């Protein structure tokens, strides 16, 4: 049914390149939104303990009739629970809420530099992976210097880092580091939250040239860079639009024009500041 390609982690496991993000979907609406996403063809769901909607994701998983092995599920450890003991406990809480006995990917949501517990927490995630209850483990919102700490102080680097990324925040240095160390780049807010950026004249001009929407052009830019993307929409037509990305291609000149929109715009917190 779906033509979404898989990307391979350096451990040989795979992740569908397009997923469905559920940040800010109210708990009581999450079950129906995720069921609609499954109907649209998504087989990869991105949630987090902080989103307070893991139960809704779990309810949709159970009701969908899909084999558990056909859906890739990511959740994340909330920043108020850094440290080994908390991580081991909160992982079990997430599994319980999701109603599943494993997740495909478990992430540290933010480095929370003020607590300086992300190295210990990362080692706990490696333990969780060894238990078999998380097929893959990774991080989110880590900067190069956080990843360097993991590289120097622990046995291995994450297979993925989920970061804010769109043409207004291209994250070149971090993406170069990822490439050098075999870390997959996952883009959160891939549409820059769907705000005024969708009206940008460069994006609109490129979209018109392909007979596509601005959102599709932005998502296609990510795919051609090799990013995993997790656009969020509660609007069924947009859920489908955000998957119709595989029958057109941006030229290298168009890719460069989009990347040149970079202005260091963060729509979310700076990872060095949040929890500092
Ligand atoms: P996105 O960039 O995905 O934008 C979502 C917004 O864009 C919504 O308001 C949506 O509206 C709108 N939209 C979606 N598709 C279209 C379209 N085709 N045309 C026009 N508007 C559209 O932002 P998010 O912040 O939600 O990020 C996506 C996911 O990334 C999150 O759901 C979450 O899973 C993850 N994330 C992770 C973070 C982290 O710290 N690790 C932080 C933030 C997000 P509507 O729903 O009304 O259709």
Short mmCIF file of C-alpha atoms and ligand atoms in Angstrom, two decimals:
data_model
loop_
_atom_site.label_atom_id
_atom_site.label_comp_id
_atom_site.label_asym_id
_atom_site.label_seq_id
_atom_site.Cartn_x
_atom_site.Cartn_y
_atom_site.Cartn_z
CA UNK A 1 0.00 0.00 0.00
CA UNK A 2 2.72 2.42 0.91
CA UNK A 3 5.65 3.58 -1.19
CA UNK A 4 7.52 5.09 1.77
CA UNK A 5 11.18 4.01 1.62
CA UNK A 6 13.06 2.66 4.63
CA UNK A 7 16.38 4.16 5.72
CA UNK A 8 18.97 1.88 7.25
CA UNK A 9 20.65 2.50 10.58
CA UNK A 10 24.28 1.51 10.93
CA UNK A 11 23.10 -1.47 13.07
CA UNK A 12 21.27 -2.84 10.01
CA UNK A 13 17.75 -2.08 11.31
CA UNK A 14 15.49 0.20 9.27
CA UNK A 15 13.11 3.12 9.81
CA UNK A 16 10.37 4.35 7.43
CA UNK A 17 11.62 7.70 6.10
CA UNK A 18 8.24 9.38 6.63
CA UNK A 19 6.38 9.09 9.93
CA UNK A 20 3.45 10.77 11.59
CA UNK A 21 4.13 13.12 14.52
CA UNK A 22 1.53 13.57 17.24
CA UNK A 23 2.89 16.51 19.26
CA UNK A 24 0.04 18.78 20.46
CA UNK A 25 -2.70 16.38 19.45
CA UNK A 26 -4.97 16.34 22.51
CA UNK A 27 -5.04 12.94 24.27
CA UNK A 28 -8.73 12.39 23.53
CA UNK A 29 -8.21 13.04 19.80
CA UNK A 30 -5.06 11.00 19.34
CA UNK A 31 -6.63 7.58 18.82
CA UNK A 32 -8.76 8.80 15.91
CA UNK A 33 -5.95 10.90 14.39
CA UNK A 34 -3.55 7.95 14.42
CA UNK A 35 -6.20 5.61 12.98
CA UNK A 36 -6.70 8.14 10.17
CA UNK A 37 -2.94 8.30 9.66
CA UNK A 38 -2.86 4.50 9.33
CA UNK A 39 -5.68 4.71 6.76
CA UNK A 40 -3.63 7.30 4.84
CA UNK A 41 -0.68 4.88 4.74
CA UNK A 42 1.61 5.94 7.62
CA UNK A 43 3.32 3.06 9.37
CA UNK A 44 5.61 5.09 11.65
CA UNK A 45 4.31 7.08 14.63
CA UNK A 46 6.35 9.58 16.66
CA UNK A 47 5.11 10.28 20.18
CA UNK A 48 6.69 11.14 23.56
CA UNK A 49 5.90 10.85 27.24
CA UNK A 50 5.75 14.66 27.28
CA UNK A 51 2.95 14.71 24.68
CA UNK A 52 0.62 12.96 27.13
CA UNK A 53 -0.94 10.97 24.29
CA UNK A 54 0.88 7.63 24.32
CA UNK A 55 -2.38 5.92 25.40
CA UNK A 56 -4.13 7.25 22.31
CA UNK A 57 -1.34 5.91 20.10
CA UNK A 58 -1.63 2.55 21.88
CA UNK A 59 -5.42 2.49 21.43
CA UNK A 60 -5.03 3.15 17.70
CA UNK A 61 -2.37 0.45 17.41
CA UNK A 62 -4.67 -2.05 19.09
CA UNK A 63 -7.73 -1.10 17.05
CA UNK A 64 -5.99 -0.80 13.70
CA UNK A 65 -5.77 -4.53 13.15
CA UNK A 66 -2.23 -3.97 11.88
CA UNK A 67 0.48 -6.40 12.87
CA UNK A 68 2.67 -4.80 15.51
CA UNK A 69 5.68 -5.61 13.36
CA UNK A 70 4.26 -3.51 10.51
CA UNK A 71 4.30 -0.28 12.55
CA UNK A 72 7.40 1.61 13.70
CA UNK A 73 6.75 3.27 17.07
CA UNK A 74 8.97 5.94 18.62
CA UNK A 75 8.59 7.43 22.08
CA UNK A 76 10.84 9.62 24.22
CA UNK A 77 11.97 9.98 27.81
CA UNK A 78 10.74 13.25 29.33
CA UNK A 79 13.38 15.71 30.56
CA UNK A 80 12.11 15.64 34.14
CA UNK A 81 13.18 11.98 34.38
CA UNK A 82 16.86 12.06 33.47
CA UNK A 83 19.20 9.57 35.16
CA UNK A 84 19.44 5.77 35.07
CA UNK A 85 16.75 4.80 37.59
CA UNK A 86 14.20 7.25 36.22
CA UNK A 87 14.90 6.20 32.63
CA UNK A 88 14.45 2.50 33.36
CA UNK A 89 11.20 3.20 35.25
CA UNK A 90 9.74 5.69 32.79
CA UNK A 91 10.46 3.43 29.84
CA UNK A 92 8.20 0.81 31.43
CA UNK A 93 5.52 3.46 32.02
CA UNK A 94 5.62 4.36 28.31
CA UNK A 95 5.37 0.71 27.26
CA UNK A 96 2.36 0.29 29.52
CA UNK A 97 0.63 3.36 28.07
CA UNK A 98 1.40 2.28 24.51
CA UNK A 99 0.07 -1.20 25.28
CA UNK A 100 3.01 -2.85 23.57
CA UNK A 101 5.88 -4.98 24.80
CA UNK A 102 8.54 -3.16 22.79
CA UNK A 103 9.16 0.10 20.95
CA UNK A 104 11.07 0.41 17.72
CA UNK A 105 12.89 3.52 18.91
CA UNK A 106 13.38 5.11 22.33
CA UNK A 107 14.91 8.58 22.50
CA UNK A 108 16.24 10.92 25.18
CA UNK A 109 13.99 13.91 24.43
CA UNK A 110 16.39 16.74 25.41
CA UNK A 111 19.95 16.79 26.77
CA UNK A 112 18.95 19.01 29.78
CA UNK A 113 22.51 20.31 30.25
CA UNK A 114 21.84 21.81 33.70
CA UNK A 115 21.41 18.35 35.20
CA UNK A 116 24.38 16.86 33.34
CA UNK A 117 22.78 13.43 33.41
CA UNK A 118 22.53 12.74 29.69
CA UNK A 119 25.61 10.47 29.58
CA UNK A 120 24.28 8.27 32.41
CA UNK A 121 20.82 8.35 30.83
CA UNK A 122 22.24 7.26 27.47
CA UNK A 123 23.90 4.28 29.15
CA UNK A 124 20.50 3.35 30.62
CA UNK A 125 19.00 3.43 27.12
CA UNK A 126 21.73 1.06 25.94
CA UNK A 127 20.69 -1.27 28.79
CA UNK A 128 17.07 -1.01 27.67
CA UNK A 129 18.08 -1.96 24.15
CA UNK A 130 20.01 -4.96 25.49
CA UNK A 131 16.80 -6.08 27.24
CA UNK A 132 15.15 -6.32 23.82
CA UNK A 133 12.33 -3.95 24.74
CA UNK A 134 13.61 -1.15 22.50
CA UNK A 135 14.85 -2.31 19.13
CA UNK A 136 16.81 0.93 18.63
CA UNK A 137 17.81 3.78 20.93
CA UNK A 138 18.76 7.32 20.09
CA UNK A 139 18.62 10.93 21.15
CA UNK A 140 16.80 14.13 20.31
CA UNK A 141 17.95 17.73 20.39
CA UNK A 142 21.59 16.81 20.95
CA UNK A 143 24.17 19.28 19.66
CA UNK A 144 27.61 18.24 18.40
CA UNK A 145 29.20 18.78 21.82
CA UNK A 146 26.61 16.54 23.51
CA UNK A 147 27.22 13.79 20.93
CA UNK A 148 30.97 14.19 21.45
CA UNK A 149 30.50 13.52 25.17
CA UNK A 150 28.66 10.29 24.30
CA UNK A 151 31.38 9.32 21.83
CA UNK A 152 34.17 9.89 24.34
CA UNK A 153 32.49 8.61 27.50
CA UNK A 154 30.29 5.68 26.41
CA UNK A 155 30.53 2.54 24.31
CA UNK A 156 28.61 3.82 21.32
CA UNK A 157 26.86 6.67 19.61
CA UNK A 158 23.10 6.82 18.97
CA UNK A 159 21.80 5.57 15.60
CA UNK A 160 19.60 8.66 15.20
CA UNK A 161 19.28 12.25 16.44
CA UNK A 162 15.89 13.94 16.11
CA UNK A 163 16.41 17.68 15.75
CA UNK A 164 14.56 20.78 14.64
CA UNK A 165 15.32 21.07 10.93
CA UNK A 166 13.80 22.86 7.93
CA UNK A 167 15.14 25.26 5.29
CA UNK A 168 15.21 28.11 7.85
CA UNK A 169 17.35 25.99 10.21
CA UNK A 170 19.54 23.82 8.02
CA UNK A 171 21.84 22.53 10.83
CA UNK A 172 24.76 21.96 8.46
CA UNK A 173 27.44 21.33 11.11
CA UNK A 174 25.28 18.86 13.02
CA UNK A 175 24.25 17.03 9.84
CA UNK A 176 27.91 16.81 8.80
CA UNK A 177 28.73 15.27 12.18
CA UNK A 178 25.87 12.79 11.77
CA UNK A 179 27.13 11.76 8.33
CA UNK A 180 30.68 11.34 9.59
CA UNK A 181 29.55 9.10 12.46
CA UNK A 182 26.74 7.11 10.80
CA UNK A 183 23.91 8.81 12.69
CA UNK A 184 20.57 9.20 10.85
CA UNK A 185 19.15 12.74 10.91
CA UNK A 186 15.46 12.99 11.83
CA UNK A 187 13.75 16.35 11.32
CA UNK A 188 11.16 17.61 13.75
CA UNK A 189 8.86 20.46 12.72
CA UNK A 190 9.84 19.59 9.13
CA UNK A 191 7.31 22.20 7.92
CA UNK A 192 8.63 24.81 10.36
CA UNK A 193 5.24 24.28 12.09
CA UNK A 194 3.27 25.09 8.93
CA UNK A 195 3.21 28.83 9.57
CA UNK A 196 4.17 31.81 7.46
CA UNK A 197 7.08 29.85 5.95
CA UNK A 198 4.56 28.07 3.71
CA UNK A 199 3.93 31.49 2.14
CA UNK A 200 7.61 32.10 1.38
CA UNK A 201 7.94 33.30 -2.25
CA UNK A 202 10.85 30.95 -3.06
CA UNK A 203 8.95 27.95 -1.75
CA UNK A 204 5.77 29.02 -3.56
CA UNK A 205 7.59 29.55 -6.84
CA UNK A 206 9.23 26.12 -6.70
CA UNK A 207 5.91 24.53 -5.73
CA UNK A 208 4.10 26.19 -8.65
CA UNK A 209 6.79 24.93 -11.03
CA UNK A 210 6.07 21.34 -9.98
CA UNK A 211 2.30 21.70 -9.58
CA UNK A 212 2.77 20.86 -5.87
CA UNK A 213 1.99 22.51 -2.55
CA UNK A 214 4.60 24.43 -0.52
CA UNK A 215 4.38 21.73 2.18
CA UNK A 216 5.21 19.01 -0.34
CA UNK A 217 8.21 20.99 -1.60
CA UNK A 218 9.56 21.37 1.94
CA UNK A 219 9.08 17.68 2.69
CA UNK A 220 10.67 16.69 -0.62
CA UNK A 221 13.70 18.86 0.25
CA UNK A 222 14.13 16.80 3.44
CA UNK A 223 13.79 13.47 1.62
CA UNK A 224 16.44 14.42 -0.93
CA UNK A 225 18.80 15.38 1.91
CA UNK A 226 18.25 11.92 3.41
CA UNK A 227 16.35 13.08 6.51
CA UNK A 228 13.64 11.10 8.27
CA UNK A 229 10.56 13.36 8.58
CA UNK A 230 7.59 13.25 10.93
CA UNK A 231 5.11 15.93 9.78
CA UNK A 232 2.06 16.41 12.00
CA UNK A 233 -1.43 17.14 10.75
CA UNK A 234 -4.86 16.44 12.14
CA UNK A 235 -6.39 17.26 8.74
CA UNK A 236 -7.00 14.05 6.74
CA UNK A 237 -6.36 15.69 3.34
CA UNK A 238 -3.02 17.08 4.60
CA UNK A 239 -2.02 13.72 6.07
CA UNK A 240 -2.34 12.32 2.54
CA UNK A 241 -0.76 15.33 0.85
CA UNK A 242 2.27 14.90 3.12
CA UNK A 243 2.79 11.36 1.78
CA UNK A 244 2.52 12.28 -1.91
CA UNK A 245 6.21 12.99 -2.26
CA UNK A 246 7.58 10.22 -4.40
CA UNK A 247 6.59 11.17 -7.94
CA UNK A 248 8.51 14.42 -8.35
CA UNK A 249 12.07 15.57 -7.78
CA UNK A 250 13.69 18.91 -6.95
CA UNK A 251 16.65 19.94 -9.07
CA UNK A 252 19.99 20.61 -7.39
CA UNK A 253 19.45 24.33 -8.07
CA UNK A 254 16.06 24.17 -6.29
CA UNK A 255 17.61 22.27 -3.40
CA UNK A 256 20.24 24.99 -3.07
CA UNK A 257 17.69 27.81 -3.23
CA UNK A 258 15.75 26.20 -0.40
CA UNK A 259 18.87 25.58 1.72
CA UNK A 260 19.84 29.23 1.20
CA UNK A 261 16.74 30.26 3.20
CA UNK A 262 18.68 29.28 6.35
CA UNK A 263 18.54 32.01 8.97
CA UNK A 264 19.07 30.00 12.14
CA UNK A 265 15.34 30.19 12.93
CA UNK A 266 14.31 28.04 15.87
CA UNK A 267 10.56 27.54 16.29
CA UNK A 268 11.31 25.57 19.47
CA UNK A 269 13.79 25.82 22.36
CA UNK A 270 17.55 25.98 21.98
CA UNK A 271 18.86 22.64 23.38
CA UNK A 272 21.71 24.46 25.14
CA UNK A 273 19.22 26.70 26.93
CA UNK A 274 16.32 24.37 27.74
CA UNK A 275 17.05 22.94 31.17
CA UNK A 276 20.39 24.77 31.41
P1 LIG B 1 5.24 20.47 11.62
O1 LIG B 1 6.36 21.17 10.96
O2 LIG B 1 4.99 19.04 11.32
O3 LIG B 1 3.92 21.33 11.32
C1 LIG B 1 2.67 20.98 11.83
C2 LIG B 1 1.70 22.09 11.49
O4 LIG B 1 1.62 22.24 10.07
C3 LIG B 1 0.30 21.84 11.97
O5 LIG B 1 -0.22 23.08 12.40
C4 LIG B 1 -0.45 21.36 10.72
O6 LIG B 1 -1.80 21.78 10.76
C5 LIG B 1 0.29 22.09 9.63
N1 LIG B 1 0.37 21.30 8.38
C6 LIG B 1 0.68 19.99 8.27
N2 LIG B 1 0.67 19.60 6.98
C7 LIG B 1 0.32 20.70 6.26
C8 LIG B 1 0.12 20.91 4.87
N3 LIG B 1 0.28 19.93 3.99
N4 LIG B 1 -0.23 22.17 4.47
C9 LIG B 1 -0.40 23.17 5.38
N5 LIG B 1 -0.21 23.02 6.71
C10 LIG B 1 0.14 21.79 7.14
O7 LIG B 1 5.42 20.73 13.19
P2 LIG B 1 5.42 19.88 14.54
O8 LIG B 1 5.98 20.81 15.55
O9 LIG B 1 4.14 19.24 14.82
O10 LIG B 1 6.50 18.74 14.27
C11 LIG B 1 6.20 17.46 13.75
C12 LIG B 1 6.49 16.38 14.76
O11 LIG B 1 7.84 16.45 15.19
C13 LIG B 1 5.70 16.50 16.06
O12 LIG B 1 4.36 16.11 15.92
C14 LIG B 1 6.51 15.63 16.97
O13 LIG B 1 6.22 14.26 16.72
C15 LIG B 1 7.92 15.99 16.54
N6 LIG B 1 8.53 17.04 17.38
C16 LIG B 1 9.59 16.68 18.17
C17 LIG B 1 10.20 17.59 18.99
C18 LIG B 1 11.36 17.18 19.81
O14 LIG B 1 11.78 17.94 20.69
N7 LIG B 1 11.92 16.00 19.60
C19 LIG B 1 9.73 18.99 19.08
C20 LIG B 1 8.62 19.28 18.19
C21 LIG B 1 8.07 18.33 17.37
P3 LIG B 1 -3.07 20.78 11.05
O15 LIG B 1 -2.65 19.77 12.06
O16 LIG B 1 -4.11 21.73 11.55
O17 LIG B 1 -3.44 20.18 9.72
#
